[in-house]
Coordinates of N, CA and C in Angstrom, one line a residue:
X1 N -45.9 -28.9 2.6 CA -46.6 -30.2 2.5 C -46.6 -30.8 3.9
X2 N -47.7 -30.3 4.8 CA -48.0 -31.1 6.2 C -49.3 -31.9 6.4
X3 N -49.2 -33.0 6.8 CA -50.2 -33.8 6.7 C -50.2 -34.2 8.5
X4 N -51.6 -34.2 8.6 CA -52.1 -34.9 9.7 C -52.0 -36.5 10.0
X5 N -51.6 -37.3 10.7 CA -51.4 -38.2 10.8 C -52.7 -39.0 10.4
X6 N -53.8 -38.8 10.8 CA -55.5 -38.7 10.8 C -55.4 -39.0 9.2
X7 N -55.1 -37.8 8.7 CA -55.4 -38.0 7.5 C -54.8 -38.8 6.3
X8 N -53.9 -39.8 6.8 CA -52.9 -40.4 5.8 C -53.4 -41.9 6.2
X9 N -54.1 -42.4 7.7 CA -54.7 -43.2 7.6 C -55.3 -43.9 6.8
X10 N -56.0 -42.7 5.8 CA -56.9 -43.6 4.9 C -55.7 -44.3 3.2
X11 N -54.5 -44.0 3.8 CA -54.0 -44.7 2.8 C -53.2 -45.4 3.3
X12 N -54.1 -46.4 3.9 CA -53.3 -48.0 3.9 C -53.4 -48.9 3.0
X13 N -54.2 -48.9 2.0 CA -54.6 -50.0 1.2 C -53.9 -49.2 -0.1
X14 N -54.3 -47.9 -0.4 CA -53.5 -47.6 -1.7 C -52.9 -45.9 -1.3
X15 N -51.7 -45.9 -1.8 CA -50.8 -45.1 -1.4 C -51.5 -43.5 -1.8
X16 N -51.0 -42.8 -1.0 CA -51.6 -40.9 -1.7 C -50.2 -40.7 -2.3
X17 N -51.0 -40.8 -3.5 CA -50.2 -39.9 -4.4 C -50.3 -38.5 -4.6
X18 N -48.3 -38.1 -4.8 CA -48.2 -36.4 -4.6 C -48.0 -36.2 -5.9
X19 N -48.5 -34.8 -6.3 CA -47.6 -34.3 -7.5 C -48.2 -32.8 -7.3
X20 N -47.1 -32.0 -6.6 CA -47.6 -31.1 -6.2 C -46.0 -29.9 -6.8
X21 N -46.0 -28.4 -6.5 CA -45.4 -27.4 -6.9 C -45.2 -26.7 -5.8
X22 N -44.0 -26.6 -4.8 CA -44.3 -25.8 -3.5 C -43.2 -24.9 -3.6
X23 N -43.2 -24.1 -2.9 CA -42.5 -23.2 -2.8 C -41.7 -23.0 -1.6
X24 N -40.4 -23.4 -1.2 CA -39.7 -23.4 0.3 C -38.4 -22.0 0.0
X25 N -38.7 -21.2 -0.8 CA -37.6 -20.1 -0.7 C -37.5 -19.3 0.2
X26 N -38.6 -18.9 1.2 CA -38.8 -18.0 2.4 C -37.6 -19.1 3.2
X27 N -37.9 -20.0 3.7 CA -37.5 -21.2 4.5 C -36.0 -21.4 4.5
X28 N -35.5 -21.2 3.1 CA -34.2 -21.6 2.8 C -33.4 -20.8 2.7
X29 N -33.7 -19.8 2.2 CA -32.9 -18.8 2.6 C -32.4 -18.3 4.3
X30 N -34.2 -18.1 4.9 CA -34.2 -17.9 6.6 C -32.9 -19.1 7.0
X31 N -32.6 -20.0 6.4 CA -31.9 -21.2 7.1 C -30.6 -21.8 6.5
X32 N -30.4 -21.4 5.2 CA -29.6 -21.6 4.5 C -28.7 -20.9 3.6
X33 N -29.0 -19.7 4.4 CA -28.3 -18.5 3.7 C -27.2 -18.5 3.1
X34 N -26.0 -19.0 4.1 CA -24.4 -19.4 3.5 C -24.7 -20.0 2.5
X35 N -25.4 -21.2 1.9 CA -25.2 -22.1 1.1 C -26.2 -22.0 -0.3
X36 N -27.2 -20.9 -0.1 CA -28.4 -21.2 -0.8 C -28.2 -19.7 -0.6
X37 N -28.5 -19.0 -2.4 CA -29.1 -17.9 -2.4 C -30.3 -17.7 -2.5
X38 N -30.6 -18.8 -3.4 CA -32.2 -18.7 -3.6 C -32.8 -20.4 -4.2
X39 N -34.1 -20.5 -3.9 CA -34.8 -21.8 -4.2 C -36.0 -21.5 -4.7
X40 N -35.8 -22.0 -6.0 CA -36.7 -21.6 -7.0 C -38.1 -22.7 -6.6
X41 N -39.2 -22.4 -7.1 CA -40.3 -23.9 -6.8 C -40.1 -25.0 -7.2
X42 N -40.6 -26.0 -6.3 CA -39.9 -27.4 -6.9 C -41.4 -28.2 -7.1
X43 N -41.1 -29.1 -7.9 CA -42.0 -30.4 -8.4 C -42.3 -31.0 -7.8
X44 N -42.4 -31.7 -6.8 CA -42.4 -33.3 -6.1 C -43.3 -33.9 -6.0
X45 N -42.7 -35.0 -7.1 CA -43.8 -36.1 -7.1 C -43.6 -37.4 -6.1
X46 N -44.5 -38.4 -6.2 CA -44.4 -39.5 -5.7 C -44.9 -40.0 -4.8
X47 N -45.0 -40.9 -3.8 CA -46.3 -41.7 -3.0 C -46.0 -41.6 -1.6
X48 N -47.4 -41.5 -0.6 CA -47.5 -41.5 0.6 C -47.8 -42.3 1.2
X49 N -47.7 -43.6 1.9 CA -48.6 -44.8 2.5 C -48.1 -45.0 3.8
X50 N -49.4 -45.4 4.2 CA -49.8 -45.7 5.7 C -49.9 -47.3 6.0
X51 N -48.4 -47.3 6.7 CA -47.9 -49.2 6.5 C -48.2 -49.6 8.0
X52 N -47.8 -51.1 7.9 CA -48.7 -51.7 9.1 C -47.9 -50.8 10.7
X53 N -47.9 -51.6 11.3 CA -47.4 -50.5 12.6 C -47.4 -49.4 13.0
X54 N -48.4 -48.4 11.9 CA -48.6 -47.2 12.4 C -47.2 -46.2 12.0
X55 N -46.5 -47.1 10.6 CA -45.5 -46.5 9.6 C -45.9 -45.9 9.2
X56 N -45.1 -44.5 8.7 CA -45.3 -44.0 7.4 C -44.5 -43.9 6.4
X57 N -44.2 -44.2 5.2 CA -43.3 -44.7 4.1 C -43.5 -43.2 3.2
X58 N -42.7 -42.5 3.0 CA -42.4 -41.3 2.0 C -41.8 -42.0 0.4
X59 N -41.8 -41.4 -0.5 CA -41.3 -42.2 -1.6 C -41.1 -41.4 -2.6
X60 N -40.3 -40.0 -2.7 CA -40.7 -38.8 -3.5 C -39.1 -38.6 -4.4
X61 N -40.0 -37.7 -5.5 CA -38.6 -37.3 -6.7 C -39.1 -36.2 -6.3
X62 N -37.4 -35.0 -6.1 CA -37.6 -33.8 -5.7 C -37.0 -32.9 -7.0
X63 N -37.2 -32.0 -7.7 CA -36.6 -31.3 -9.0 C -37.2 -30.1 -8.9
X64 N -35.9 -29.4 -8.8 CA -35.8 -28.3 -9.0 C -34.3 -27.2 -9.3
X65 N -34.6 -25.9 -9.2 CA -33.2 -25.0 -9.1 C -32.9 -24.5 -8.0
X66 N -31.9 -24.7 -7.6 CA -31.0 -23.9 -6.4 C -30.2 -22.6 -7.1
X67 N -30.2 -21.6 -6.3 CA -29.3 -20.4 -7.2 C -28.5 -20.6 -5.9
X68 N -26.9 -20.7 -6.4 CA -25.9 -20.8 -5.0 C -25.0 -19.8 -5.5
X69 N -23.9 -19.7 -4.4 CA -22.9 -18.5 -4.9 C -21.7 -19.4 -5.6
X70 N -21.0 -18.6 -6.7 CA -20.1 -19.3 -7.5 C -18.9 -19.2 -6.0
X71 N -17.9 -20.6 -6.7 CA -17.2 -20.7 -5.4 C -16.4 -19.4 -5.5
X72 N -16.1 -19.1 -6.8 CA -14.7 -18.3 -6.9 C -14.9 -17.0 -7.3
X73 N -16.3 -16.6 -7.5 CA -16.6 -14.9 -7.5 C -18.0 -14.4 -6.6
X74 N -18.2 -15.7 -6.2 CA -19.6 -15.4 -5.2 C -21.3 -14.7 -6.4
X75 N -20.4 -15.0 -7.5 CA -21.7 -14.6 -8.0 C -23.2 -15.8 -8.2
X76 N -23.7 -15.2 -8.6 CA -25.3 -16.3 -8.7 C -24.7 -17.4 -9.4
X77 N -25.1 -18.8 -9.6 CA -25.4 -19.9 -10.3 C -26.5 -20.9 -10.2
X78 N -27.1 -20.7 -11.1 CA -28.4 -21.7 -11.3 C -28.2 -23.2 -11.6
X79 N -28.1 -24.1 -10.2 CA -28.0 -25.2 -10.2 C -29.5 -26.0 -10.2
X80 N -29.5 -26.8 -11.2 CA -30.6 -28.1 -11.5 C -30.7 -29.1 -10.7
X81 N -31.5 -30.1 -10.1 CA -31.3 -30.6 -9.2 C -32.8 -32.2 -9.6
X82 N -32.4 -33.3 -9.8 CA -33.0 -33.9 -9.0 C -32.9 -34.9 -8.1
X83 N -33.3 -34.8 -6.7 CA -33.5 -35.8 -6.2 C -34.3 -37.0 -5.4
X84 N -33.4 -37.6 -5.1 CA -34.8 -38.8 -4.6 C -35.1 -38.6 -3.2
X85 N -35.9 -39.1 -2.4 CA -36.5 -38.8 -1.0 C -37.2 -40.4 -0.6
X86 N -36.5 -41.3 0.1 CA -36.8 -42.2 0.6 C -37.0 -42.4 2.5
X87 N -37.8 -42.3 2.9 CA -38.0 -42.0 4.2 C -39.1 -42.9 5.2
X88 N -38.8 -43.0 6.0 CA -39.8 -44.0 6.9 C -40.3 -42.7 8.1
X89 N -40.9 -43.0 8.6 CA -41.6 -41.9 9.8 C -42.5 -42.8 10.5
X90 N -42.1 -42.4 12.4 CA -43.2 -43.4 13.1 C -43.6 -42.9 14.4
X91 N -44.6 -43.2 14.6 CA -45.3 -42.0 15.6 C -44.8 -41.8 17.3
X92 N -44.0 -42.9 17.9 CA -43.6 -43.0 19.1 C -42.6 -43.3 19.0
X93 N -41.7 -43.1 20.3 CA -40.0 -43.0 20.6 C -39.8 -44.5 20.9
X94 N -40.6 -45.4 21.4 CA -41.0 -46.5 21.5 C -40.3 -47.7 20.2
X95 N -41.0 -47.3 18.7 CA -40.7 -47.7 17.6 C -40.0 -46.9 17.2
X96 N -39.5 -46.2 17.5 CA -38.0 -45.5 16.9 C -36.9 -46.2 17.4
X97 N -36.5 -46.6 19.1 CA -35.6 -47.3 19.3 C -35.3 -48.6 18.4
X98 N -36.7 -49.2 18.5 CA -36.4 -50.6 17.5 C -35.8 -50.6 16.6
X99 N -35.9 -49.6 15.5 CA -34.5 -49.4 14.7 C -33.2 -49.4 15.1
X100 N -32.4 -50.0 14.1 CA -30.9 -49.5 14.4 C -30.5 -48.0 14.0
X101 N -29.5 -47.7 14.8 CA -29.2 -46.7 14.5 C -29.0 -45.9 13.0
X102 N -28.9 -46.7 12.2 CA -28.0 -46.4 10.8 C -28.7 -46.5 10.4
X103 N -30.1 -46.8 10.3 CA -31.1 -46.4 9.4 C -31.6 -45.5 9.8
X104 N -32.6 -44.8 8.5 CA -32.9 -43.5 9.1 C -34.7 -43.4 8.8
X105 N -35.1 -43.2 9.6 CA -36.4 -43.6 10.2 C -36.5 -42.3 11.2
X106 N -37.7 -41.1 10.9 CA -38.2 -40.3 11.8 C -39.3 -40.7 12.9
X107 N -39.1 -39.5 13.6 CA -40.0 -39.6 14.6 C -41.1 -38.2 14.3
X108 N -42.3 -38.8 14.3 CA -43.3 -37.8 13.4 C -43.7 -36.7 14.7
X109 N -43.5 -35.7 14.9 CA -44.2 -34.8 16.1 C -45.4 -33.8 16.2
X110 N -45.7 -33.5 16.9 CA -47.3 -33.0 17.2 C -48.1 -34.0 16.4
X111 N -48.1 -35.2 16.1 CA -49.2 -36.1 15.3 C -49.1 -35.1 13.9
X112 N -48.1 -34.6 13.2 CA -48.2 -33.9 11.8 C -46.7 -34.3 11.0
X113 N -47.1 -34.7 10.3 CA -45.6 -35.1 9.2 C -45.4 -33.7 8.6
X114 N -44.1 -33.3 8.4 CA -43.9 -32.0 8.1 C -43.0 -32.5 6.7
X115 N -43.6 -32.3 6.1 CA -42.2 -33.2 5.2 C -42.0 -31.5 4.0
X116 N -41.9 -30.2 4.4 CA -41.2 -29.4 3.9 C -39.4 -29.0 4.8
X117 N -39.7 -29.3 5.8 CA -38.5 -29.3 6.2 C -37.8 -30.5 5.9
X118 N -37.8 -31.5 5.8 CA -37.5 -32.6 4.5 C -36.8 -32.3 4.0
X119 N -37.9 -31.8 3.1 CA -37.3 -32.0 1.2 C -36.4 -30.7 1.7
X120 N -36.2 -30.1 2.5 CA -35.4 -29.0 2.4 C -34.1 -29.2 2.8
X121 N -33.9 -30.1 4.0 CA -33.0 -30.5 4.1 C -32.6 -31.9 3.3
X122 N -33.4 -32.7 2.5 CA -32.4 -33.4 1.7 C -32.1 -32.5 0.7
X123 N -32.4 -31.7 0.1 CA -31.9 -30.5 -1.1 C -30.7 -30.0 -0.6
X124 N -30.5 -29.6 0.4 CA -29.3 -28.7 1.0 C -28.1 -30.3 1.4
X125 N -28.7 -31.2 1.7 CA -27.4 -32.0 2.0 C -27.1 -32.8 0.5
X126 N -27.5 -32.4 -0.4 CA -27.1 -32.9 -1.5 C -26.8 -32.0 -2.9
X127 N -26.7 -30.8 -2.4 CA -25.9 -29.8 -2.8 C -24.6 -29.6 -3.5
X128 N -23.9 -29.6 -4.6 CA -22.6 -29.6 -4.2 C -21.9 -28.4 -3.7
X129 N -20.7 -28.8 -3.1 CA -19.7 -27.8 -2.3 C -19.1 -26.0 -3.2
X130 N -19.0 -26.9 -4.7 CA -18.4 -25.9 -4.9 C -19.5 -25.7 -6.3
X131 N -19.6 -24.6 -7.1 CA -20.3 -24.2 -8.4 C -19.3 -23.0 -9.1
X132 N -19.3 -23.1 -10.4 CA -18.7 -22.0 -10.8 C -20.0 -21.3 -12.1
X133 N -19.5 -20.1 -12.4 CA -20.3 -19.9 -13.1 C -19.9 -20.2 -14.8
X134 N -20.6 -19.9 -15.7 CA -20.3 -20.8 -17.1 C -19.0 -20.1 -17.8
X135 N -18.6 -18.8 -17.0 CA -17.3 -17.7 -17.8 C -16.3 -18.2 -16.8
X136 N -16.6 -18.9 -15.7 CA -15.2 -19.2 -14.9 C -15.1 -20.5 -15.6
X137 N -16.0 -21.1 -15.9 CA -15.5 -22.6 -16.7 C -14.9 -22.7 -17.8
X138 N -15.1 -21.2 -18.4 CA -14.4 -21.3 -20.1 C -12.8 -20.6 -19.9
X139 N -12.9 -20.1 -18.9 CA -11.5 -19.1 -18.2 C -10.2 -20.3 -18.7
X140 N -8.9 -20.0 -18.7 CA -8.1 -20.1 -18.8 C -7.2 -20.3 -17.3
X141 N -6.7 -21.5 -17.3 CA -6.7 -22.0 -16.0 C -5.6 -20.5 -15.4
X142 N -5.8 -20.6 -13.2 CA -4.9 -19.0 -13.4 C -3.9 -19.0 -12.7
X143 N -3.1 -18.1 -13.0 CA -1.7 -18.3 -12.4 C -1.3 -16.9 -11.4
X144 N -0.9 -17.2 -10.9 CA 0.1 -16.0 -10.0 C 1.8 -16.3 -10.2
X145 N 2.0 -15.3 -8.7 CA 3.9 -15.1 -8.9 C 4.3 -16.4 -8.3
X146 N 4.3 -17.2 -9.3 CA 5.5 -18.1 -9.3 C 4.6 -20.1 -8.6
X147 N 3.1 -19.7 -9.3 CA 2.4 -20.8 -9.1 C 1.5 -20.4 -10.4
X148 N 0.9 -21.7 -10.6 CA -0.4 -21.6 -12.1 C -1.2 -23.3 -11.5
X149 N -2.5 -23.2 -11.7 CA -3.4 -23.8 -11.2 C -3.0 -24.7 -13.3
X150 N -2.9 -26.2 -13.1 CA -2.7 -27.0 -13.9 C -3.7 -28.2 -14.2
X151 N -4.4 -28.9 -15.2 CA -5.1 -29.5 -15.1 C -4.0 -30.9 -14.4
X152 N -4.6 -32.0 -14.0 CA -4.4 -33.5 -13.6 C -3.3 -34.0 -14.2
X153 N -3.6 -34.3 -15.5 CA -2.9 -34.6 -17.0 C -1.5 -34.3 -17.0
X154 N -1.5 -32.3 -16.7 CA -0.1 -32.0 -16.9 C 0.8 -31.7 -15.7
X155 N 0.3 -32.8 -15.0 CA 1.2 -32.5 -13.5 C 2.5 -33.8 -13.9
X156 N 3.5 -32.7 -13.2 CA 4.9 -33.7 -13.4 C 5.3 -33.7 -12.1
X157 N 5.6 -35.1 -11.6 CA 6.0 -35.3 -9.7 C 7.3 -34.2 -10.1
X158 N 7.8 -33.7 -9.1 CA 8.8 -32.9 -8.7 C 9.9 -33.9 -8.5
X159 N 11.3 -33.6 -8.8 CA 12.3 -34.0 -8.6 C 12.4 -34.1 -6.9
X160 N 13.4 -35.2 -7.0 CA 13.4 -35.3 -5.1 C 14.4 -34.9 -4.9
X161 N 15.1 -34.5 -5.5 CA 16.2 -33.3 -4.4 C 15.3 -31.8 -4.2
X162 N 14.8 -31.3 -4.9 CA 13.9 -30.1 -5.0 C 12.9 -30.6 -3.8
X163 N 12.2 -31.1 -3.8 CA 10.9 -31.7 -2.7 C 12.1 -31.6 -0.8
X164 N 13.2 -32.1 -1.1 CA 14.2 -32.9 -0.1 C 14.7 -30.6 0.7
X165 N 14.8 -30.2 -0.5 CA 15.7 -28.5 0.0 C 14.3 -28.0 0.6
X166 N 12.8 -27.9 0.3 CA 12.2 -27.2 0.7 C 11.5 -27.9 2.0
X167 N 11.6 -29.1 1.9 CA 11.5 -29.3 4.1 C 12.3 -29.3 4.6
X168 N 13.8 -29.1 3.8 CA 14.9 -28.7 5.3 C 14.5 -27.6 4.9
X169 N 14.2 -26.4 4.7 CA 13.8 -25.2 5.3 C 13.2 -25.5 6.3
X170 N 12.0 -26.1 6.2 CA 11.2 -26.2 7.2 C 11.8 -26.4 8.6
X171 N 13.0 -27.3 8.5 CA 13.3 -27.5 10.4 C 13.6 -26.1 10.8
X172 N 14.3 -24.7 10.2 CA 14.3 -23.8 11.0 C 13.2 -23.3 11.4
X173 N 12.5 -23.5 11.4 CA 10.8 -22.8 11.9 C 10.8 -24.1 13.2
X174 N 11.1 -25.1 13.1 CA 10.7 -26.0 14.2 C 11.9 -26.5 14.8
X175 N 12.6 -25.5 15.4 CA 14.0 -25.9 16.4 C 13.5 -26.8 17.5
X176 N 14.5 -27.9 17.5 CA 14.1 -28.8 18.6 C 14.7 -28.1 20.2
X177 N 13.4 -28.4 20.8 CA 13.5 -27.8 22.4 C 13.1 -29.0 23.0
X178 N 13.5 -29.6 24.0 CA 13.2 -30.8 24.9 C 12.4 -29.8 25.7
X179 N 12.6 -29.0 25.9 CA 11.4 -28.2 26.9 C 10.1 -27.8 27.0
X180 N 10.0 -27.6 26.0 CA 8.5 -27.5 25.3 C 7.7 -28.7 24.9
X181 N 8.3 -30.0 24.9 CA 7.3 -30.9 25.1 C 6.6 -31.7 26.0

């Protein structure tokens, strides 16, 4: 989705509306490999307008599927996704300063709004960190020698003499040396 500055002109009085199907998987992958196995085609709808000062106001709902790796077997998971896309864009470094910093407001280059790299990077920054897949969710929470992963609920604080024996271990690892500091 690249639009010529030229050509968004003619929507100052009534906004261009999008409702288009694109495809950014070549893109996301090439760039987002760690985090993104695959990006299925997304929907995006919503409005384009050409505001006074030679603004441009983006206004879009992004929906689609991300396939990411599960955190804990790296296998596929098909994540659903919608999000929103609120964005300002403006044609000189000039009207970029005039903003404050903490808003976020682009600067549009070669006179062409690129707004696939956008929606690509708000998809990727609103991602989450971790996914499992639907057999790690039904799993039985897991244990090793002499630890077990416990839900919230069944956590009991530890006794404070128990907590108190296992950081004096710790000072032998950290003998005090006036020398070394």
């Amino acid at each position: 989705m690249k639009y010529l500055v030229q050509q968004l002109r003619k929507y100052e009085r009534t906004p261009l509306l999008v409702d288009e199907t694109i495809d950014l998987s070549a893109p996301a992958r090439e760039n987002f490999s760690d985090r993104l196995l695959d990006l299925k085609p997304l929907h995006v709808t919503g409005e384009i307008s050409y505001e006074k000062n030679d603004q441009i106001s983006v206004s879009l709902k992004i929906e689609g599927v991300a396939v990411l790796p599960s955190a804990r077997s790296f296998y596929p998971v098909q994540y659903s996704f919608e999000i929103p896309m609120d964005e300002l864009y403006v044609q000189d470094q000039e009207t970029l300063d005039a903003f404050a910093q903490t808003e976020q407001v682009f600067l549009i280059e070669r006179n062409q709004l690129d707004l696939d790299a956008a929606i690509l990077e708000n998809i990727v920054t609103e991602l989450p960190i971790a996914v499992y897949t639907d057999e790690e969710l039904k799993e039985k929470p897991i244990s090793g020698k002499g630890w077990k992963l416990i839900d919230e609920e069944d956590y009991v604080e530890p006794e404070s003499g128990d907590h108190k024996e296992t950081t004096q271990n710790l000072g032998d690892f950290f003998p005090d040396n006036d020398e070394d500091r």
